[in-house]
Every structure is written in structure tokens, then in C-alpha cells.
PDB file of C-alpha atoms in Angstrom:
ATOM      1  CA  MET A 842     116.966  85.450 151.589  1.00  0.00           C
ATOM      2  CA  ASN A 843     115.215  84.362 148.424  1.00  0.00           C
ATOM      3  CA  ALA A 844     114.873  86.960 145.696  1.00  0.00           C
ATOM      4  CA  PRO A 845     111.278  88.058 145.089  1.00  0.00           C
ATOM      5  CA  SER A 846     109.684  86.217 142.197  1.00  0.00           C
ATOM      6  CA  ALA A 847     108.850  88.189 139.072  1.00  0.00           C
ATOM      7  CA  PRO A 848     105.188  89.162 138.722  1.00  0.00           C
ATOM      8  CA  PRO A 849     103.224  87.016 136.268  1.00  0.00           C
ATOM      9  CA  VAL A 850     103.173  88.267 132.688  1.00  0.00           C
ATOM     10  CA  LYS A 851      99.595  89.117 131.737  1.00  0.00           C
ATOM     11  CA  VAL A 852      98.642  88.245 128.175  1.00  0.00           C
ATOM     12  CA  GLY A 853      95.484  89.607 126.572  1.00  0.00           C
ATOM     13  CA  ALA A 854      94.044  89.246 123.104  1.00  0.00           C
ATOM     14  CA  VAL A 855      92.135  91.560 120.772  1.00  0.00           C
ATOM     15  CA  VAL A 856      89.858  90.105 118.117  1.00  0.00           C
ATOM     16  CA  LEU A 857      88.085  92.348 115.614  1.00  0.00           C
ATOM     17  CA  THR A 858      85.009  90.976 113.881  1.00  0.00           C
ATOM     18  CA  MET A 859      82.261  92.067 111.512  1.00  0.00           C
ATOM     19  CA  GLY A 860      79.995  89.467 113.084  1.00  0.00           C
ATOM     20  CA  ASN A 861      79.739  87.412 109.901  1.00  0.00           C
ATOM     21  CA  ARG A 862      81.923  84.444 110.945  1.00  0.00           C
ATOM     22  CA  PRO A 863      80.469  83.182 114.244  1.00  0.00           C
ATOM     23  CA  ALA A 864      81.659  79.584 113.846  1.00  0.00           C
ATOM     24  CA  GLU A 865      85.214  80.627 112.974  1.00  0.00           C
ATOM     25  CA  LEU A 866      85.247  83.155 115.820  1.00  0.00           C
ATOM     26  CA  ARG A 867      84.226  80.508 118.330  1.00  0.00           C
ATOM     27  CA  ALA A 868      86.895  78.113 117.031  1.00  0.00           C
ATOM     28  CA  LEU A 869      89.522  80.848 117.412  1.00  0.00           C
ATOM     29  CA  LEU A 870      88.437  81.626 120.970  1.00  0.00           C
ATOM     30  CA  GLU A 871      88.496  77.948 121.876  1.00  0.00           C
ATOM     31  CA  SER A 872      92.089  77.759 120.605  1.00  0.00           C
ATOM     32  CA  VAL A 873      92.983  80.750 122.793  1.00  0.00           C
ATOM     33  CA  ALA A 874      91.371  79.048 125.795  1.00  0.00           C
ATOM     34  CA  LYS A 875      93.641  76.016 125.267  1.00  0.00           C
ATOM     35  CA  GLN A 876      96.877  78.025 125.495  1.00  0.00           C
ATOM     36  CA  ASP A 877      99.413  76.914 128.083  1.00  0.00           C
ATOM     37  CA  GLY A 878     100.114  79.112 131.085  1.00  0.00           C
ATOM     38  CA  ASP A 879      97.883  81.625 132.817  1.00  0.00           C
ATOM     39  CA  PRO A 880      94.464  82.275 131.268  1.00  0.00           C
ATOM     40  CA  ILE A 881      94.238  84.915 128.545  1.00  0.00           C
ATOM     41  CA  GLU A 882      91.584  87.607 128.730  1.00  0.00           C
ATOM     42  CA  VAL A 883      90.045  88.400 125.337  1.00  0.00           C
ATOM     43  CA  VAL A 884      88.321  91.518 124.067  1.00  0.00           C
ATOM     44  CA  VAL A 885      86.129  90.976 121.002  1.00  0.00           C
ATOM     45  CA  VAL A 886      85.294  94.184 119.138  1.00  0.00           C
ATOM     46  CA  GLY A 887      82.191  94.150 116.941  1.00  0.00           C
ATOM     47  CA  ASN A 888      83.144  96.567 114.168  1.00  0.00           C
ATOM     48  CA  GLY A 889      79.766  97.994 113.209  1.00  0.00           C
ATOM     49  CA  SER A 890      77.913  94.810 114.040  1.00  0.00           C
ATOM     50  CA  PRO A 891      76.093  93.450 117.094  1.00  0.00           C
ATOM     51  CA  LEU A 892      77.659  90.516 118.883  1.00  0.00           C
ATOM     52  CA  PRO A 893      75.854  87.520 120.320  1.00  0.00           C
ATOM     53  CA  PRO A 894      76.670  86.407 123.871  1.00  0.00           C
ATOM     54  CA  ILE A 895      80.061  84.699 123.722  1.00  0.00           C
ATOM     55  CA  ALA A 896      80.788  82.050 126.303  1.00  0.00           C
ATOM     56  CA  VAL A 897      83.841  79.809 125.972  1.00  0.00           C
ATOM     57  CA  PRO A 898      84.748  77.483 128.871  1.00  0.00           C
ATOM     58  CA  GLY A 899      87.938  78.573 130.601  1.00  0.00           C
ATOM     59  CA  LEU A 900      88.072  81.950 128.849  1.00  0.00           C
ATOM     60  CA  THR A 901      87.152  85.446 130.003  1.00  0.00           C
ATOM     61  CA  VAL A 902      85.684  87.316 127.043  1.00  0.00           C
ATOM     62  CA  ARG A 903      84.601  90.939 127.057  1.00  0.00           C
ATOM     63  CA  THR A 904      82.771  92.451 124.105  1.00  0.00           C
ATOM     64  CA  VAL A 905      82.659  95.965 122.692  1.00  0.00           C
ATOM     65  CA  GLU A 906      80.075  96.846 120.037  1.00  0.00           C
ATOM     66  CA  LEU A 907      80.759  99.781 117.719  1.00  0.00           C
ATOM     67  CA  SER A 908      77.770 101.409 116.015  1.00  0.00           C
ATOM     68  CA  GLU A 909      79.633 101.707 112.697  1.00  0.00           C
ATOM     69  CA  ASN A 910      82.575 100.140 110.894  1.00  0.00           C
ATOM     70  CA  VAL A 911      85.477 102.366 111.909  1.00  0.00           C
ATOM     71  CA  GLY A 912      88.087 100.351 110.009  1.00  0.00           C
ATOM     72  CA  ILE A 913      90.681  97.842 111.105  1.00  0.00           C
ATOM     73  CA  PRO A 914      93.227 100.082 112.892  1.00  0.00           C
ATOM     74  CA  ALA A 915      90.622 102.129 114.765  1.00  0.00           C
ATOM     75  CA  GLY A 916      88.755  98.962 115.729  1.00  0.00           C
ATOM     76  CA  ARG A 917      91.910  97.353 117.074  1.00  0.00           C
ATOM     77  CA  ASN A 918      92.723 100.555 118.962  1.00  0.00           C
ATOM     78  CA  VAL A 919      89.355 100.238 120.715  1.00  0.00           C
ATOM     79  CA  GLY A 920      90.402  96.747 121.743  1.00  0.00           C
ATOM     80  CA  ILE A 921      93.720  98.039 123.065  1.00  0.00           C
ATOM     81  CA  GLU A 922      92.024 100.736 125.138  1.00  0.00           C
ATOM     82  CA  ALA A 923      89.651  98.143 126.606  1.00  0.00           C
ATOM     83  CA  PHE A 924      92.735  96.964 128.533  1.00  0.00           C
ATOM     84  CA  GLY A 925      93.222 100.473 129.936  1.00  0.00           C
ATOM     85  CA  PRO A 926      95.095 103.444 128.442  1.00  0.00           C
ATOM     86  CA  ALA A 927      97.570 102.065 125.868  1.00  0.00           C
ATOM     87  CA  GLY A 928      96.585  98.576 127.018  1.00  0.00           C
ATOM     88  CA  ARG A 929      98.516  98.929 130.274  1.00  0.00           C
ATOM     89  CA  GLU A 930      96.423  96.352 132.156  1.00  0.00           C
ATOM     90  CA  ALA A 931      98.190  93.698 130.059  1.00  0.00           C
ATOM     91  CA  ASP A 932     101.893  93.201 129.403  1.00  0.00           C
ATOM     92  CA  ILE A 933     101.405  91.573 125.994  1.00  0.00           C
ATOM     93  CA  LEU A 934      98.484  91.778 123.591  1.00  0.00           C
ATOM     94  CA  LEU A 935      97.806  89.233 120.864  1.00  0.00           C
ATOM     95  CA  PHE A 936      96.003  90.453 117.748  1.00  0.00           C
ATOM     96  CA  LEU A 937      94.205  87.622 115.967  1.00  0.00           C
ATOM     97  CA  ASP A 938      91.991  87.514 112.870  1.00  0.00           C
ATOM     98  CA  ASP A 939      88.487  86.280 113.668  1.00  0.00           C
ATOM     99  CA  ASP A 940      88.759  83.524 111.035  1.00  0.00           C
ATOM    100  CA  GLY A 941      92.156  82.382 112.251  1.00  0.00           C
ATOM    101  CA  LEU A 942      93.045  79.659 114.743  1.00  0.00           C
ATOM    102  CA  LEU A 943      96.038  78.881 116.957  1.00  0.00           C
ATOM    103  CA  PRO A 944      96.926  75.232 116.208  1.00  0.00           C
ATOM    104  CA  GLY A 945      99.592  75.035 118.906  1.00  0.00           C
ATOM    105  CA  GLN A 946      98.897  75.346 122.608  1.00  0.00           C
ATOM    106  CA  ASP A 947     102.287  76.927 123.346  1.00  0.00           C
ATOM    107  CA  THR A 948     102.013  80.142 121.301  1.00  0.00           C
ATOM    108  CA  ALA A 949     101.229  82.430 124.237  1.00  0.00           C
ATOM    109  CA  GLU A 950     103.970  80.812 126.344  1.00  0.00           C
ATOM    110  CA  LEU A 951     106.490  81.232 123.498  1.00  0.00           C
ATOM    111  CA  CYS A 952     105.530  84.911 123.399  1.00  0.00           C
ATOM    112  CA  ARG A 953     106.091  85.282 127.139  1.00  0.00           C
ATOM    113  CA  GLN A 954     109.515  83.665 126.811  1.00  0.00           C
ATOM    114  CA  ALA A 955     110.535  85.753 123.797  1.00  0.00           C
ATOM    115  CA  PHE A 956     109.632  89.086 125.369  1.00  0.00           C
ATOM    116  CA  ALA A 957     111.264  88.124 128.685  1.00  0.00           C
ATOM    117  CA  ALA A 958     114.486  87.108 126.932  1.00  0.00           C
ATOM    118  CA  ASP A 959     114.810  90.316 124.878  1.00  0.00           C
ATOM    119  CA  PRO A 960     113.873  93.594 126.618  1.00  0.00           C
ATOM    120  CA  LYS A 961     114.053  95.500 123.318  1.00  0.00           C
ATOM    121  CA  LEU A 962     111.709  93.153 121.485  1.00  0.00           C
ATOM    122  CA  GLY A 963     108.493  95.084 120.901  1.00  0.00           C
ATOM    123  CA  ILE A 964     106.515  93.115 118.324  1.00  0.00           C
ATOM    124  CA  ILE A 965     106.329  89.487 117.171  1.00  0.00           C
ATOM    125  CA  SER A 966     104.837  88.574 113.799  1.00  0.00           C
ATOM    126  CA  PHE A 967     103.438  85.042 113.608  1.00  0.00           C
ATOM    127  CA  ARG A 968     103.620  82.752 110.595  1.00  0.00           C
ATOM    128  CA  ILE A 969     100.278  82.419 108.816  1.00  0.00           C
ATOM    129  CA  ALA A 970      99.639  78.982 107.284  1.00  0.00           C
ATOM    130  CA  ASP A 971      96.710  77.562 105.362  1.00  0.00           C
ATOM    131  CA  PRO A 972      94.991  74.997 107.622  1.00  0.00           C
ATOM    132  CA  ASP A 973      94.544  72.475 104.801  1.00  0.00           C
ATOM    133  CA  THR A 974      97.814  72.729 102.883  1.00  0.00           C
ATOM    134  CA  GLY A 975     100.153  74.181 105.501  1.00  0.00           C
ATOM    135  CA  VAL A 976     101.374  76.663 102.877  1.00  0.00           C
ATOM    136  CA  THR A 977     102.473  80.141 103.921  1.00  0.00           C
ATOM    137  CA  GLN A 978     101.839  82.733 101.212  1.00  0.00           C
ATOM    138  CA  ARG A 979     104.855  84.776 100.207  1.00  0.00           C
ATOM    139  CA  ARG A 980     103.056  88.016 101.110  1.00  0.00           C
ATOM    140  CA  HIS A 981     102.674  86.717 104.673  1.00  0.00           C
ATOM    141  CA  VAL A 982     106.433  86.661 105.258  1.00  0.00           C
ATOM    142  CA  PRO A 983     107.200  90.265 106.287  1.00  0.00           C
ATOM    143  CA  ARG A 984     110.569  90.652 104.569  1.00  0.00           C
ATOM    144  CA  LEU A 985     111.920  90.965 101.020  1.00  0.00           C
ATOM    145  CA  ARG A 986     113.664  87.566 101.126  1.00  0.00           C
ATOM    146  CA  ALA A 987     110.480  85.588 101.617  1.00  0.00           C
ATOM    147  CA  SER A 988     111.289  82.328  99.825  1.00  0.00           C
ATOM    148  CA  ASP A 989     111.784  80.419 103.091  1.00  0.00           C
ATOM    149  CA  PRO A 990     108.815  81.050 105.422  1.00  0.00           C
ATOM    150  CA  MET A 991     110.279  78.581 107.942  1.00  0.00           C
ATOM    151  CA  ARG A 992     113.202  80.901 108.703  1.00  0.00           C
ATOM    152  CA  SER A 993     112.689  83.218 111.663  1.00  0.00           C
ATOM    153  CA  SER A 994     114.408  86.602 111.574  1.00  0.00           C
ATOM    154  CA  ARG A 995     114.383  90.230 112.570  1.00  0.00           C
ATOM    155  CA  VAL A 996     112.018  92.157 110.292  1.00  0.00           C
ATOM    156  CA  THR A 997     110.795  95.699 109.662  1.00  0.00           C
ATOM    157  CA  THR A 998     107.031  95.173 109.718  1.00  0.00           C
ATOM    158  CA  PHE A 999     104.478  92.591 110.866  1.00  0.00           C
ATOM    159  CA  LEU A1000     101.171  90.920 110.029  1.00  0.00           C
ATOM    160  CA  GLY A1001      98.127  92.713 111.403  1.00  0.00           C
ATOM    161  CA  GLY A1002      95.935  89.760 112.359  1.00  0.00           C
ATOM    162  CA  ALA A1003      98.642  87.436 113.637  1.00  0.00           C
ATOM    163  CA  ASN A1004     100.968  89.160 116.063  1.00  0.00           C
ATOM    164  CA  ALA A1005     101.868  89.973 119.646  1.00  0.00           C
ATOM    165  CA  VAL A1006     102.831  93.430 120.911  1.00  0.00           C
ATOM    166  CA  ARG A1007     104.431  94.489 124.168  1.00  0.00           C
ATOM    167  CA  THR A1008     102.003  97.128 125.446  1.00  0.00           C
ATOM    168  CA  ARG A1009     104.852  99.443 126.406  1.00  0.00           C
ATOM    169  CA  VAL A1010     105.222 100.036 122.672  1.00  0.00           C
ATOM    170  CA  PHE A1011     101.745 101.587 122.523  1.00  0.00           C
ATOM    171  CA  ALA A1012     102.487 103.703 125.591  1.00  0.00           C
ATOM    172  CA  GLU A1013     105.657 104.997 123.958  1.00  0.00           C
ATOM    173  CA  VAL A1014     104.721 105.506 120.297  1.00  0.00           C
ATOM    174  CA  GLY A1015     100.914 105.395 120.196  1.00  0.00           C
ATOM    175  CA  GLY A1016      98.515 102.980 118.611  1.00  0.00           C
ATOM    176  CA  LEU A1017      97.625 102.151 115.046  1.00  0.00           C
ATOM    177  CA  PRO A1018      96.714 105.069 112.733  1.00  0.00           C
ATOM    178  CA  ASP A1019      92.913 105.375 112.789  1.00  0.00           C
ATOM    179  CA  GLU A1020      92.892 107.347 109.532  1.00  0.00           C
ATOM    180  CA  PHE A1021      94.202 104.439 107.453  1.00  0.00           C
ATOM    181  CA  PHE A1022      90.997 102.347 107.807  1.00  0.00           C
ATOM    182  CA  TYR A1023      92.632  99.418 105.988  1.00  0.00           C
ATOM    183  CA  ALA A1024      96.153  98.713 104.584  1.00  0.00           C
ATOM    184  CA  HIS A1025      99.675  99.606 105.751  1.00  0.00           C
ATOM    185  CA  GLU A1026      98.651 100.481 109.308  1.00  0.00           C
ATOM    186  CA  GLU A1027     101.030  97.793 110.612  1.00  0.00           C
ATOM    187  CA  THR A1028     104.020  99.298 108.806  1.00  0.00           C
ATOM    188  CA  ASP A1029     103.174 102.735 110.174  1.00  0.00           C
ATOM    189  CA  LEU A1030     103.286 101.380 113.733  1.00  0.00           C
ATOM    190  CA  ALA A1031     106.352  99.265 112.956  1.00  0.00           C
ATOM    191  CA  TRP A1032     108.347 102.238 111.675  1.00  0.00           C
ATOM    192  CA  ARG A1033     107.442 104.312 114.738  1.00  0.00           C
ATOM    193  CA  ALA A1034     108.397 101.438 117.033  1.00  0.00           C
ATOM    194  CA  LEU A1035     111.736 100.904 115.273  1.00  0.00           C
ATOM    195  CA  ASP A1036     112.418 104.632 115.429  1.00  0.00           C
ATOM    196  CA  ALA A1037     111.908 104.451 119.222  1.00  0.00           C
ATOM    197  CA  GLY A1038     114.469 101.629 119.506  1.00  0.00           C
ATOM    198  CA  TRP A1039     112.168  98.595 119.590  1.00  0.00           C
ATOM    199  CA  MET A1040     112.781  95.492 117.494  1.00  0.00           C
ATOM    200  CA  ILE A1041     110.409  93.229 115.546  1.00  0.00           C
ATOM    201  CA  ASP A1042     110.748  89.467 115.071  1.00  0.00           C
ATOM    202  CA  TYR A1043     109.131  87.126 112.581  1.00  0.00           C
ATOM    203  CA  ARG A1044     108.708  83.766 114.296  1.00  0.00           C
ATOM    204  CA  ALA A1045     108.085  80.771 112.057  1.00  0.00           C
ATOM    205  CA  ASP A1046     107.328  78.574 115.076  1.00  0.00           C
ATOM    206  CA  MET A1047     104.390  80.729 116.187  1.00  0.00           C
ATOM    207  CA  VAL A1048     101.606  79.801 113.778  1.00  0.00           C
ATOM    208  CA  LEU A1049      98.131  81.093 113.037  1.00  0.00           C
ATOM    209  CA  HIS A1050      96.031  78.933 110.746  1.00  0.00           C
ATOM    210  CA  HIS A1051      94.136  81.102 108.258  1.00  0.00           C
ATOM    211  CA  PRO A1052      92.454  80.210 104.950  1.00  0.00           C
ATOM    212  CA  THR A1053      94.387  81.321 101.879  1.00  0.00           C
ATOM    213  CA  THR A1054      92.916  84.562 100.545  1.00  0.00           C
ATOM    214  CA  ALA A1055      93.800  87.379  98.161  1.00  0.00           C
ATOM    215  CA  PRO A1056      93.974  90.912  99.601  1.00  0.00           C
ATOM    216  CA  SER A1057      92.280  92.261  96.473  1.00  0.00           C
ATOM    217  CA  ARG A1058      89.058  90.523  97.611  1.00  0.00           C
ATOM    218  CA  HIS A1059      88.304  93.793  99.409  1.00  0.00           C
ATOM    219  CA  ALA A1060      86.527  96.246  97.100  1.00  0.00           C
ATOM    220  CA  VAL A1061      88.549  99.182  98.390  1.00  0.00           C
ATOM    221  CA  TYR A1062      91.900  97.385  98.192  1.00  0.00           C
ATOM    222  CA  HIS A1063      93.595  99.240  95.317  1.00  0.00           C
ATOM    223  CA  ARG A1064      92.487 102.695  96.432  1.00  0.00           C
ATOM    224  CA  MET A1065      93.397 102.168 100.079  1.00  0.00           C
ATOM    225  CA  VAL A1066      96.779 100.609  99.291  1.00  0.00           C
ATOM    226  CA  ALA A1067      97.760 103.615  97.162  1.00  0.00           C
ATOM    227  CA  ARG A1068      96.365 106.299  99.461  1.00  0.00           C
ATOM    228  CA  ASN A1069      97.874 104.810 102.583  1.00  0.00           C
ATOM    229  CA  ARG A1070     101.241 104.242 100.890  1.00  0.00           C
ATOM    230  CA  VAL A1071     101.411 108.005 100.331  1.00  0.00           C
ATOM    231  CA  TRP A1072     100.243 108.716 103.872  1.00  0.00           C
ATOM    232  CA  LEU A1073     102.821 106.285 105.254  1.00  0.00           C
ATOM    233  CA  ALA A1074     105.619 108.149 103.484  1.00  0.00           C
ATOM    234  CA  ARG A1075     104.314 111.613 104.328  1.00  0.00           C
ATOM    235  CA  ARG A1076     103.979 110.728 108.017  1.00  0.00           C
ATOM    236  CA  ASN A1077     107.204 108.832 108.605  1.00  0.00           C
ATOM    237  CA  LEU A1078     109.984 109.315 106.058  1.00  0.00           C
ATOM    238  CA  PRO A1079     112.657 112.019 105.926  1.00  0.00           C
ATOM    239  CA  ALA A1080     111.681 114.472 103.170  1.00  0.00           C
ATOM    240  CA  PRO A1081     114.344 113.365 100.634  1.00  0.00           C
ATOM    241  CA  LEU A1082     113.105 109.768 100.777  1.00  0.00           C
ATOM    242  CA  VAL A1083     109.409 110.494 100.208  1.00  0.00           C
ATOM    243  CA  PRO A1084     109.595 110.882  96.389  1.00  0.00           C
ATOM    244  CA  VAL A1085     112.055 107.987  96.101  1.00  0.00           C
ATOM    245  CA  TYR A1086     109.848 105.610  98.079  1.00  0.00           C
ATOM    246  CA  LEU A1087     106.671 106.555  96.233  1.00  0.00           C
ATOM    247  CA  GLY A1088     108.410 106.545  92.845  1.00  0.00           C
ATOM    248  CA  VAL A1089     109.628 102.994  93.424  1.00  0.00           C
ATOM    249  CA  TRP A1090     106.147 101.841  94.387  1.00  0.00           C
ATOM    250  CA  LEU A1091     104.629 103.548  91.350  1.00  0.00           C
ATOM    251  CA  LEU A1092     107.001 101.624  89.087  1.00  0.00           C
ATOM    252  CA  LEU A1093     106.359  98.347  90.933  1.00  0.00           C
ATOM    253  CA  THR A1094     102.602  98.825  90.596  1.00  0.00           C
ATOM    254  CA  LEU A1095     102.881  99.431  86.845  1.00  0.00           C
ATOM    255  CA  ALA A1096     105.205  96.440  86.456  1.00  0.00           C
ATOM    256  CA  ARG A1097     102.545  94.175  87.974  1.00  0.00           C
ATOM    257  CA  ARG A1098     100.198  95.167  85.118  1.00  0.00           C
ATOM    258  CA  PRO A1099      96.957  95.509  87.070  1.00  0.00           C
ATOM    259  CA  SER A1100      93.633  95.688  85.251  1.00  0.00           C
ATOM    260  CA  LEU A1101      92.478  99.063  83.999  1.00  0.00           C
ATOM    261  CA  PRO A1102      89.797  99.460  86.720  1.00  0.00           C
ATOM    262  CA  ALA A1103      92.348  98.483  89.382  1.00  0.00           C
ATOM    263  CA  LEU A1104      94.892 100.941  87.992  1.00  0.00           C
ATOM    264  CA  ARG A1105      92.293 103.699  87.872  1.00  0.00           C
ATOM    265  CA  ALA A1106      91.406 103.037  91.535  1.00  0.00           C
ATOM    266  CA  TRP A1107      95.100 102.962  92.443  1.00  0.00           C
ATOM    267  CA  PHE A1108      95.804 106.354  90.858  1.00  0.00           C
ATOM    268  CA  GLY A1109      92.692 107.777  92.504  1.00  0.00           C
ATOM    269  CA  GLY A1110      94.019 106.649  95.872  1.00  0.00           C
ATOM    270  CA  PHE A1111      97.503 107.944  95.066  1.00  0.00           C
ATOM    271  CA  LYS A1112      96.065 111.393  94.370  1.00  0.00           C
ATOM    272  CA  GLU A1113      93.938 111.224  97.500  1.00  0.00           C
ATOM    273  CA  GLY A1114      97.035 110.470  99.546  1.00  0.00           C
ATOM    274  CA  TRP A1115      98.572 113.769  98.505  1.00  0.00           C
ATOM    275  CA  THR A1116      95.441 115.928  98.820  1.00  0.00           C
ATOM    276  CA  THR A1117      93.993 114.762 102.141  1.00  0.00           C
ATOM    277  CA  PRO A1118      95.278 115.056 105.740  1.00  0.00           C
ATOM    278  CA  CYS A1119      97.406 112.082 106.798  1.00  0.00           C
ATOM    279  CA  GLY A1120      97.739 112.749 110.516  1.00  0.00           C
ATOM    280  CA  PRO A1121     100.815 114.026 112.361  1.00  0.00           C
ATOM    281  CA  ARG A1122     104.158 113.977 110.584  1.00  0.00           C
ATOM    282  CA  ARG A1123     107.023 112.549 112.647  1.00  0.00           C
ATOM    283  CA  PRO A1124     109.891 111.717 110.267  1.00  0.00           C
ATOM    284  CA  MET A1125     112.101 108.890 111.436  1.00  0.00           C
ATOM    285  CA  LYS A1126     115.732 109.487 112.331  1.00  0.00           C
ATOM    286  CA  TRP A1127     118.384 108.783 109.716  1.00  0.00           C
ATOM    287  CA  ARG A1128     119.837 106.151 112.033  1.00  0.00           C
ATOM    288  CA  THR A1129     116.468 104.370 111.787  1.00  0.00           C
ATOM    289  CA  VAL A1130     116.757 104.498 107.997  1.00  0.00           C
ATOM    290  CA  TRP A1131     120.141 102.797 108.380  1.00  0.00           C
ATOM    291  CA  ARG A1132     118.681 100.227 110.803  1.00  0.00           C
ATOM    292  CA  LEU A1133     115.940  99.372 108.309  1.00  0.00           C
ATOM    293  CA  THR A1134     118.568  99.035 105.613  1.00  0.00           C
ATOM    294  CA  ARG A1135     120.691  96.706 107.751  1.00  0.00           C
ATOM    295  CA  LEU A1136     117.602  94.620 108.463  1.00  0.00           C
ATOM    296  CA  GLY A1137     117.205  94.082 104.740  1.00  0.00           C
ATOM    297  CA  ARG A1138     114.470  96.547 103.826  1.00  0.00           C
ATOM    298  CA  PRO A1139     115.585 100.150 103.261  1.00  0.00           C
ATOM    299  CA  PRO A1140     112.564 102.461 103.395  1.00  0.00           C
ATOM    300  CA  VAL A1141     112.558 103.094  99.651  1.00  0.00           C
ATOM    301  CA  ILE A1142     110.816  99.792  98.847  1.00  0.00           C
TER     302      ILE A1142
END
């Protein structure tokens, strides 16, 4: 008797948009439609903006319009829930920036193969490359030793707009932290996933084309980075590590010699992180601290 064949792996995609890049969004969706294997269902979330009718040949696209900008993590959570509670109607969800593009047609199939081969793999971080130069910015390699972006490895965090997540991770540890609005929400989810026993891979062969940008282009960048860094520590780290982690990042920020307005915004956010609610506190296990350390990034930096 032949063994029953495994059920097909359903891949979905979540795209968050402010509605201000319609041409780039269409190009991204067309690249999703060209992926090998079974068709991918896409949910496009309009984050405080109306969406025009979106029709891409060969692609099922659903849209969700939010009346206000709820931030990146909350917007992506809406996209997750569009696939059912914790995204359970899909096995894998891709999260793609609306101005990105998948240059290869095998990315979704590589994801299916990677998750099937490793039952403990929970998240895959793609390599982001500039479409014109092919360069991957150092900040887009989610590890301390980032000099070789072509080297795949286990990592301790991932890139928010270029990744794939096994939806069982959301069912087990929850979604992205709505409160963060922007910055460090990926690390918050990554730490919770690692604490639950999941692993994260950076895959240099899974590429998202994305124009080279600076994160500081966002007006709220310095404040949000500082506030959410404090929230990240307060929510996830064992108490003895909280002052160590934040002290290291304070010194690193000063060493980078930001402008006076940027430094003022940073300290304002740092104070806000201590004086405002950060959501539930669930400190990671000490064995997770050791796992992070063995993976090359102890949670003090």
C-alpha cells in the first residue's frame, strides 16, 4: 500500500502599504505571482490609506483597509489574522515590503523546502539587495559578523519586510508587538520564538530587491529606536541583564556621535521607554540567553 502523500504546503503573503507606491506594489505582486509551485494568496493591508482595486493575473489578492495608521507591527498582525486566527489557514507567511521585489521565481519553493527539512525552523530572513548595484547593506545582515552577506547562517533576529514565518510560531508565541509601532518589533518576536525552541535562519540565496535607504529617513526613527529598545529589554530579558543591555546600547549610541537633535530625540525615547507601559513581561529562560550567546549575539548587545 502506498503511503498517503503529504498535504500541500500553503504559502500566503502579507504586504503592508501606505498607498503611496502603487507602481512598486504592483511590481512586487507580479513577482509573487511568478513564484514556482502552488499559487500564493496575498493580503494587502492599507495602513491608514484607501486601496485601489488590485488585479494581478494568476494571483489571488485580498485587501484590508485600516482607517488610521496603526504602525508596522499592528498592520502586519492584521494581515496575519486575515488568514485566520494566528494565520492558521496558511502554513507559511511571507512578509514583503511594498517597494520590494522577488527577483527569483524559486523563493517560495525554497521556503517550502527549508521548513519541511527542519521542523524546528520557525523564521527565515531573506537577503535584501539593491536592485541596481546588488549591494546588501551591512544593517540588513541580521548578525554581528555581517561582513559577508553571502554567507547563510543561524541568526537571532530577522528583517521585517523580507522574511517567511511558519504560522505555528504565531500560534505558540503570539504576533508582533502592536505597541512598538515601528522599530525592534522583529527582535521582540524573534526572542520569544527562540525562547519557545524555534530557530531562525538567514538565507543569502533568498533575495528581496529593495532600494538602498537609511532608516533615519523616518522622522520618528531616533525616538522609536530608543523607546522600543527599552521596551524590548523590559519585556524579554532576565532582570539582571536589563541594565547591562541598555547600558551597552547607550554607550554605542554616544559612540556614533549623532547630531544634537537626534540625541535629544533618542534620550526622549529612552525616558519614554521607562515611563510608559511596554506590554506583558515574559523574561526569557537563561538557557535561551545561552543559546543566543552560542549563536553569536548574547542579549547584551
